[in-house]
CSV table of C-alpha atoms in Angstrom, one decimal:
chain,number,residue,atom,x,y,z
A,137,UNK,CA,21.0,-12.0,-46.0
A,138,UNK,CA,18.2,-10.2,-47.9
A,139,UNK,CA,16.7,-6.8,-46.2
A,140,UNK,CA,13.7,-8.8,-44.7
A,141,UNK,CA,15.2,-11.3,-42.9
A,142,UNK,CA,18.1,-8.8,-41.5
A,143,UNK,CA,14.4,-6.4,-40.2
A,144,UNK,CA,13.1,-10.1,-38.9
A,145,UNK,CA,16.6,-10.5,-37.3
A,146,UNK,CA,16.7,-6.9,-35.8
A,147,UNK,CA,13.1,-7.2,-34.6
A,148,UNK,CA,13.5,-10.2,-32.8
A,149,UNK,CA,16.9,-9.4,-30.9
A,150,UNK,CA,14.8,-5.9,-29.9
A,151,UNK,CA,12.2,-8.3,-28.4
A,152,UNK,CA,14.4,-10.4,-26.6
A,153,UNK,CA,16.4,-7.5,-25.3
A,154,UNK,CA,13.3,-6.4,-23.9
A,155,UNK,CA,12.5,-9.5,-22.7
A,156,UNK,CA,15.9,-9.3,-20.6
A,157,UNK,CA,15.4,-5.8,-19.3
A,158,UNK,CA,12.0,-6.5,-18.0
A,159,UNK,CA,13.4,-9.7,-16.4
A,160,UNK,CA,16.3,-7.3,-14.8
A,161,UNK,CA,14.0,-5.0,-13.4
A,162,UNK,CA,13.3,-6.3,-9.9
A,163,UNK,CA,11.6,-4.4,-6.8
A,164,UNK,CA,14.2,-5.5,-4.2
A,165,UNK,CA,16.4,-2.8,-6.1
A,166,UNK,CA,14.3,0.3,-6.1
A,167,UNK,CA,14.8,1.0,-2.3
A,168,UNK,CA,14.8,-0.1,0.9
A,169,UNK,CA,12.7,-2.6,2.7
A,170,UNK,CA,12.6,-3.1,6.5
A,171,UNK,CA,10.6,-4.3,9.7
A,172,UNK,CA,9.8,-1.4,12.0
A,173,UNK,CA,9.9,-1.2,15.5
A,174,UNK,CA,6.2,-1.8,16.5
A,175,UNK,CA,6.8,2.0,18.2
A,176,UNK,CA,8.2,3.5,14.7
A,177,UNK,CA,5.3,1.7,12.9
A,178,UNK,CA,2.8,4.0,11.1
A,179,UNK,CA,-0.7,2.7,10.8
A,180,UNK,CA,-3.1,1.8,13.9
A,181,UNK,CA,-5.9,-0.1,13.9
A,182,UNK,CA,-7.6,0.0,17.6
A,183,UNK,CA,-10.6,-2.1,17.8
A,184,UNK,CA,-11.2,-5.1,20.5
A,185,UNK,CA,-10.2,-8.1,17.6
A,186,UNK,CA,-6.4,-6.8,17.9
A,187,UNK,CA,-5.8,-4.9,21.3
A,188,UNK,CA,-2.4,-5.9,22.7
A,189,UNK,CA,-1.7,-7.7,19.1
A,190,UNK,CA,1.9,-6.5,17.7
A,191,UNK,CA,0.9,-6.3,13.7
A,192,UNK,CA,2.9,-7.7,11.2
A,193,UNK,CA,4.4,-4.7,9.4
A,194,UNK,CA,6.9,-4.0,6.5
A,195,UNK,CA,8.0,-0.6,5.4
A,196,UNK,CA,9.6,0.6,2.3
A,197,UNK,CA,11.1,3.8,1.4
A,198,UNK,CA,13.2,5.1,-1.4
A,199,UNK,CA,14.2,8.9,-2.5
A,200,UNK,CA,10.9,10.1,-2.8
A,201,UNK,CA,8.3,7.9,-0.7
A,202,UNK,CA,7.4,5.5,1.7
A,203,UNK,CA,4.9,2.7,1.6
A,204,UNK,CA,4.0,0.8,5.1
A,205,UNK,CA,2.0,-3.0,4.5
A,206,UNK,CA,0.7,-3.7,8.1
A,207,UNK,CA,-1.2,-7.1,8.7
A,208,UNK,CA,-3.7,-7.5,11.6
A,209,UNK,CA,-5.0,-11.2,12.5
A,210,UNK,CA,-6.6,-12.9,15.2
A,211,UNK,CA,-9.6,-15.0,16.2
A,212,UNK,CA,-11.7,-11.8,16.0
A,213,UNK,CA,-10.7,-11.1,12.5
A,214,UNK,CA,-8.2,-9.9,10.1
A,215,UNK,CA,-7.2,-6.6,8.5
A,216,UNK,CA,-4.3,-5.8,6.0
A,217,UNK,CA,-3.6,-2.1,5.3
A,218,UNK,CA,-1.4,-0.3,2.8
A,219,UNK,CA,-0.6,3.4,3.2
A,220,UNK,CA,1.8,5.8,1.5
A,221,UNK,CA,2.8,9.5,1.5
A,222,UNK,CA,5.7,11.3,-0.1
A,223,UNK,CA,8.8,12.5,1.7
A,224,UNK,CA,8.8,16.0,3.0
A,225,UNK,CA,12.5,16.8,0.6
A,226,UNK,CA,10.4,16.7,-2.6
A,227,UNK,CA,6.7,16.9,-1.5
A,228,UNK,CA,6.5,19.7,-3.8
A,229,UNK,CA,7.1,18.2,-6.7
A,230,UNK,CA,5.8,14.3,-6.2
A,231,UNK,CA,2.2,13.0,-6.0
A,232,UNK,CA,0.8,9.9,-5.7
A,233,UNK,CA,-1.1,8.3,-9.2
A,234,UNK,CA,-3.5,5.8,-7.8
A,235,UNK,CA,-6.7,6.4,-9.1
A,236,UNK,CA,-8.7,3.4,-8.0
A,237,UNK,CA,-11.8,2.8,-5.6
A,238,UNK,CA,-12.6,0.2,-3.0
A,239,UNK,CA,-14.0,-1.9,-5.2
A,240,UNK,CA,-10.8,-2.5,-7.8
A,241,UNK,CA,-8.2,-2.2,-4.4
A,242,UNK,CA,-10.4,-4.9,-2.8
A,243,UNK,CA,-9.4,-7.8,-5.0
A,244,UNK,CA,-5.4,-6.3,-5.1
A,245,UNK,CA,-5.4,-8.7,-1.9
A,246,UNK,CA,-4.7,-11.9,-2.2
A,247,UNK,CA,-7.2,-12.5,0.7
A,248,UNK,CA,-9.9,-12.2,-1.7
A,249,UNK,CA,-7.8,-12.8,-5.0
A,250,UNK,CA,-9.6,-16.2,-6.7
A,251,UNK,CA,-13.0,-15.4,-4.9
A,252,UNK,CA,-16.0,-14.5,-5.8
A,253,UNK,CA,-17.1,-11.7,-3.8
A,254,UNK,CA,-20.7,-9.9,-3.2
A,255,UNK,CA,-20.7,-6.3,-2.5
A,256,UNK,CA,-23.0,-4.1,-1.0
A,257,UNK,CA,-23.3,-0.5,-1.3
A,258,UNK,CA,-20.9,1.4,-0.7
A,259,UNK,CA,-20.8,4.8,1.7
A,260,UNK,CA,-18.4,7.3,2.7
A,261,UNK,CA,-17.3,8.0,6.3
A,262,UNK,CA,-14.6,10.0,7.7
A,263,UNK,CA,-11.8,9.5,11.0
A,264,UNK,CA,-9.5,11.8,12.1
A,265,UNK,CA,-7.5,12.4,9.5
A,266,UNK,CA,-9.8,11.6,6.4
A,267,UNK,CA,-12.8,10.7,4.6
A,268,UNK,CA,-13.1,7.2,3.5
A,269,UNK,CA,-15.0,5.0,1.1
A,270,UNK,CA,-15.8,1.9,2.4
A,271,UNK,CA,-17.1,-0.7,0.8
A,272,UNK,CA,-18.8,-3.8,2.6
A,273,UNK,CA,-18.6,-7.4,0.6
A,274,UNK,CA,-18.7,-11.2,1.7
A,275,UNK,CA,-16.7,-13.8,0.5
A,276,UNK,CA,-19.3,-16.2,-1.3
A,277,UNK,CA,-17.5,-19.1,-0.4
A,278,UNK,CA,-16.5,-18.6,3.1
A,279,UNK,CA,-19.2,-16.4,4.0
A,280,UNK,CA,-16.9,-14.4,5.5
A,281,UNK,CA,-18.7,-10.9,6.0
A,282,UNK,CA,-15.8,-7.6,5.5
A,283,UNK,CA,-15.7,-4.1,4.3
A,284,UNK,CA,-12.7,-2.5,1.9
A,285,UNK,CA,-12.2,0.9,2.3
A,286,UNK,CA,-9.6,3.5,0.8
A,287,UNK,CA,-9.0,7.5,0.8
A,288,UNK,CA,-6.5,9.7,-0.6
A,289,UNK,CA,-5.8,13.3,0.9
A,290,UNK,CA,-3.4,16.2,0.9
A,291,UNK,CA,-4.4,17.3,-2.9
A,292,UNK,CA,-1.4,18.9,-4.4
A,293,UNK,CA,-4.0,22.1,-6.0
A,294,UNK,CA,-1.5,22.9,-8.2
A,295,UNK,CA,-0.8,19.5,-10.0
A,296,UNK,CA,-2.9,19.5,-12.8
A,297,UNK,CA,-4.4,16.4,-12.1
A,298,UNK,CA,-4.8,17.4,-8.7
A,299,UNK,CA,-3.4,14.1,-7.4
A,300,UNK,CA,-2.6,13.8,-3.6
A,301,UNK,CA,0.6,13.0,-1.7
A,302,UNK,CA,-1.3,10.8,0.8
A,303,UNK,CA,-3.2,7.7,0.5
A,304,UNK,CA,-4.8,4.8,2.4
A,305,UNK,CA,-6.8,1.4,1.7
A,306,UNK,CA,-7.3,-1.8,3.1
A,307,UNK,CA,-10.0,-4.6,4.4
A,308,UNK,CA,-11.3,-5.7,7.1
A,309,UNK,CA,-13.2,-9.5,6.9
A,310,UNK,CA,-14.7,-10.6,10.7
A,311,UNK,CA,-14.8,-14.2,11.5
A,312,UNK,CA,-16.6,-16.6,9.4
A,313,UNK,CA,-20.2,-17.1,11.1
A,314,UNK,CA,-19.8,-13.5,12.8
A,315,UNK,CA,-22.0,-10.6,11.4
A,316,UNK,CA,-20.2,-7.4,10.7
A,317,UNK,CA,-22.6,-4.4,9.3
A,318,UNK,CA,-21.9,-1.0,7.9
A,319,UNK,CA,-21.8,0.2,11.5
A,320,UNK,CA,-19.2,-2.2,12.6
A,321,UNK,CA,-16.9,-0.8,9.4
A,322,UNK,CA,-17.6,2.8,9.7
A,323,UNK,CA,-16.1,2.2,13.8
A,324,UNK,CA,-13.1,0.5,12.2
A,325,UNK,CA,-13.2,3.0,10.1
A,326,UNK,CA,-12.7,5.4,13.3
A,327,UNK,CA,-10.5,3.5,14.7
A,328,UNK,CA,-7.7,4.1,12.3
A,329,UNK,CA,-4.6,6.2,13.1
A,330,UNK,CA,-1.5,7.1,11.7
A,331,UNK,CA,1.2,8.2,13.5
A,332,UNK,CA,2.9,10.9,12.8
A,333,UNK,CA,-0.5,12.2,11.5
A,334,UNK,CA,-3.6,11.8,13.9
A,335,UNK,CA,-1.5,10.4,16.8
A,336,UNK,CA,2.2,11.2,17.8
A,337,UNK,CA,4.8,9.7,16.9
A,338,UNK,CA,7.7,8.5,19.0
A,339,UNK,CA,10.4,11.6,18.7
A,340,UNK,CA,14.0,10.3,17.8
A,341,UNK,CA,17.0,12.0,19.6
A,342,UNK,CA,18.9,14.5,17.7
A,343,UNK,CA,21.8,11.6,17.9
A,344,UNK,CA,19.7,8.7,16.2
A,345,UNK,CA,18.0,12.1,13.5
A,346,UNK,CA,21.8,12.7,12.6
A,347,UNK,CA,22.5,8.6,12.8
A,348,UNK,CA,22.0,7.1,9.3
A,349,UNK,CA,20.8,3.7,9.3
A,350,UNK,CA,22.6,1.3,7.7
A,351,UNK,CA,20.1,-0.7,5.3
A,352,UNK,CA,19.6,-4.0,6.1
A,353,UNK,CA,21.4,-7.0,4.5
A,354,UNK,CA,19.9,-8.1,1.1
A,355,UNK,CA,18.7,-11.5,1.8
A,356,UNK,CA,16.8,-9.4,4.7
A,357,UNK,CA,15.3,-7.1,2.5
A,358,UNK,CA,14.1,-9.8,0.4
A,359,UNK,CA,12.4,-11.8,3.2
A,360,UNK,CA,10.6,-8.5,4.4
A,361,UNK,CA,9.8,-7.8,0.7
A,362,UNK,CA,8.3,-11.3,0.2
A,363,UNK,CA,6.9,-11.1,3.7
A,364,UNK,CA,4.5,-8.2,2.5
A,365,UNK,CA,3.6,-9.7,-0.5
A,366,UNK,CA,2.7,-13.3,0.5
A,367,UNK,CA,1.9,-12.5,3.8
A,368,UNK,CA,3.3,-14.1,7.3
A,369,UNK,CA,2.3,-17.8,8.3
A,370,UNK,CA,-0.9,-18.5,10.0
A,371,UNK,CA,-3.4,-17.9,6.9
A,372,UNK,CA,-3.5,-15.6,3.8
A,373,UNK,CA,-2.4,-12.7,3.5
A,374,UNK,CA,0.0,-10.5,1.7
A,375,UNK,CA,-0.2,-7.9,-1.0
A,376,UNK,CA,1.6,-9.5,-3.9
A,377,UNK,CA,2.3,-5.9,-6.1
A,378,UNK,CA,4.1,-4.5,-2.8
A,379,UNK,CA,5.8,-2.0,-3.2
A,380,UNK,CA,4.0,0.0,-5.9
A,381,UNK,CA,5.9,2.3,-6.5
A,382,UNK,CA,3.3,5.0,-7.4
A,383,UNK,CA,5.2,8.4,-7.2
A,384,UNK,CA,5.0,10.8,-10.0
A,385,UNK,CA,6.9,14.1,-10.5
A,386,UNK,CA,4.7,16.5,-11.7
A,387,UNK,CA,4.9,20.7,-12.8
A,388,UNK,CA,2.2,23.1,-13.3
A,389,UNK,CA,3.7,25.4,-16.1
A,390,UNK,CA,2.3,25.5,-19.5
A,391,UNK,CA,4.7,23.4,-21.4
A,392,UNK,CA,5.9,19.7,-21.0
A,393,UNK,CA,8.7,19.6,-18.4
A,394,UNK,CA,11.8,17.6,-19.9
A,395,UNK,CA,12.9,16.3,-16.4
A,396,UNK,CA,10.1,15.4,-14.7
């Protein structure tokens, strides 16, 4: 075999091989994935469309994060939010890299994935907890009328990117034939909570805080995987690059760290 066809042999079984690992590399195995107890779910959204509506919600956690998918629908509208925030254990060493605005998190849904979509202009607001973007849009060929909105907070000052450890983004589209104007989102906007954060959340006994939970079974974590990604029957949904898996270890010395 002459030295260019043993390069074109080593080339190509370095392609394939990385063809394999990529195809190895599969979400279900990076943590775990369940259903919450509505009471143990984090995000709130409390406007008339969903009052006494149980959400769909998934939650995912692994060593250094957790990421909630919560989906609100009804005949007064739907709303699909992500959130995230690091764990406590290494908070001082992980951030969150997700440096995006309404307008590129907007079309990460597959709500409004394949659509064209008109925006207006966009404004900041603020809840309880944070200041928001929001940015209204309608669905050209629905005619639906909705607002995105996102926000990051907690800064980590010391990571040199000052990225934060908490962050927040989703939509809200009203009823097709319904108007919904800026001031209709900046109320939803308000009407946001996080427990745990802005509201309480339920307190665990010192038995169940000492009580590991057993993950759930695999095919389980599957369907609540898929479950957040395609969304649940009844209409679209679903945020198909659930989890996303976007903690970073960071240092704020003046050379590169080798373990981080």
């Amino acid at each position: 075999m002459s030295n260019n066809q043993t390069v074109k042999t080593l080339l190509a079984m370095l392609v394939i091989a990385g063809a394999l690992g990529a195809c190895s590399f599969n979400k279900i195995d990076t943590g775990v994935f369940r259903k919450p107890a509505e009471n143990q779910g984090r995000v709130l959204v409390e406007v008339p469309a969903f009052e006494g509506l149980d959400p769909v919600r998934v939650n995912y956690a692994d060593s250094r994060i957790t990421e909630e998918y919560v989906l609100y629908r009804s005949q007064g509208g739907q709303a699909e939010v992500f959130f995230a925030e690091t764990l406590p254990l290494f908070r001082n060493r992980t951030i969150l890299d997700f440096n995006k605005l309404a307008t590129t998190t907007v079309p990460m849904w597959r709500f409004n994935q394949n659509r064209e979509l008109s925006l207006g202009k966009s404004f900041l607001t603020e809840n309880a907890f944070a200041d928001f973007w929001v940015q209204p849009y309608q669905q050209a060929d629905t005619g639906r009328q909705c607002a995105g909105f996102i926000s990051q907070w907690e800064i980590r000052m010391d990571d040199p990117d000052l990225r934060p450890s908490k962050i927040m983004f989703g939509y809200f589209c009203a009823p097709k034939g319904t108007r919904f104007n800026d001031e209709d989102a900046e109320r939803l906007i308000k009407s946001i909570q996080i427990r745990g954060i802005s509201v309480p959340l339920r307190v665990e006994s010192v038995y169940a805080l000492n009580t590991k939970t057993p993950p759930p079974p695999r095919d389980t974590q599957m369907a609540n995987m898929v479950l957040a990604q395609d969304g649940a029957g009844g209409g679209i949904a679903g945020l198909p690059d659930y989890p996303l898996l976007i903690w970073r270890m960071y240092n704020d010395f003046d050379f590169n760290c080798v373990n981080c």
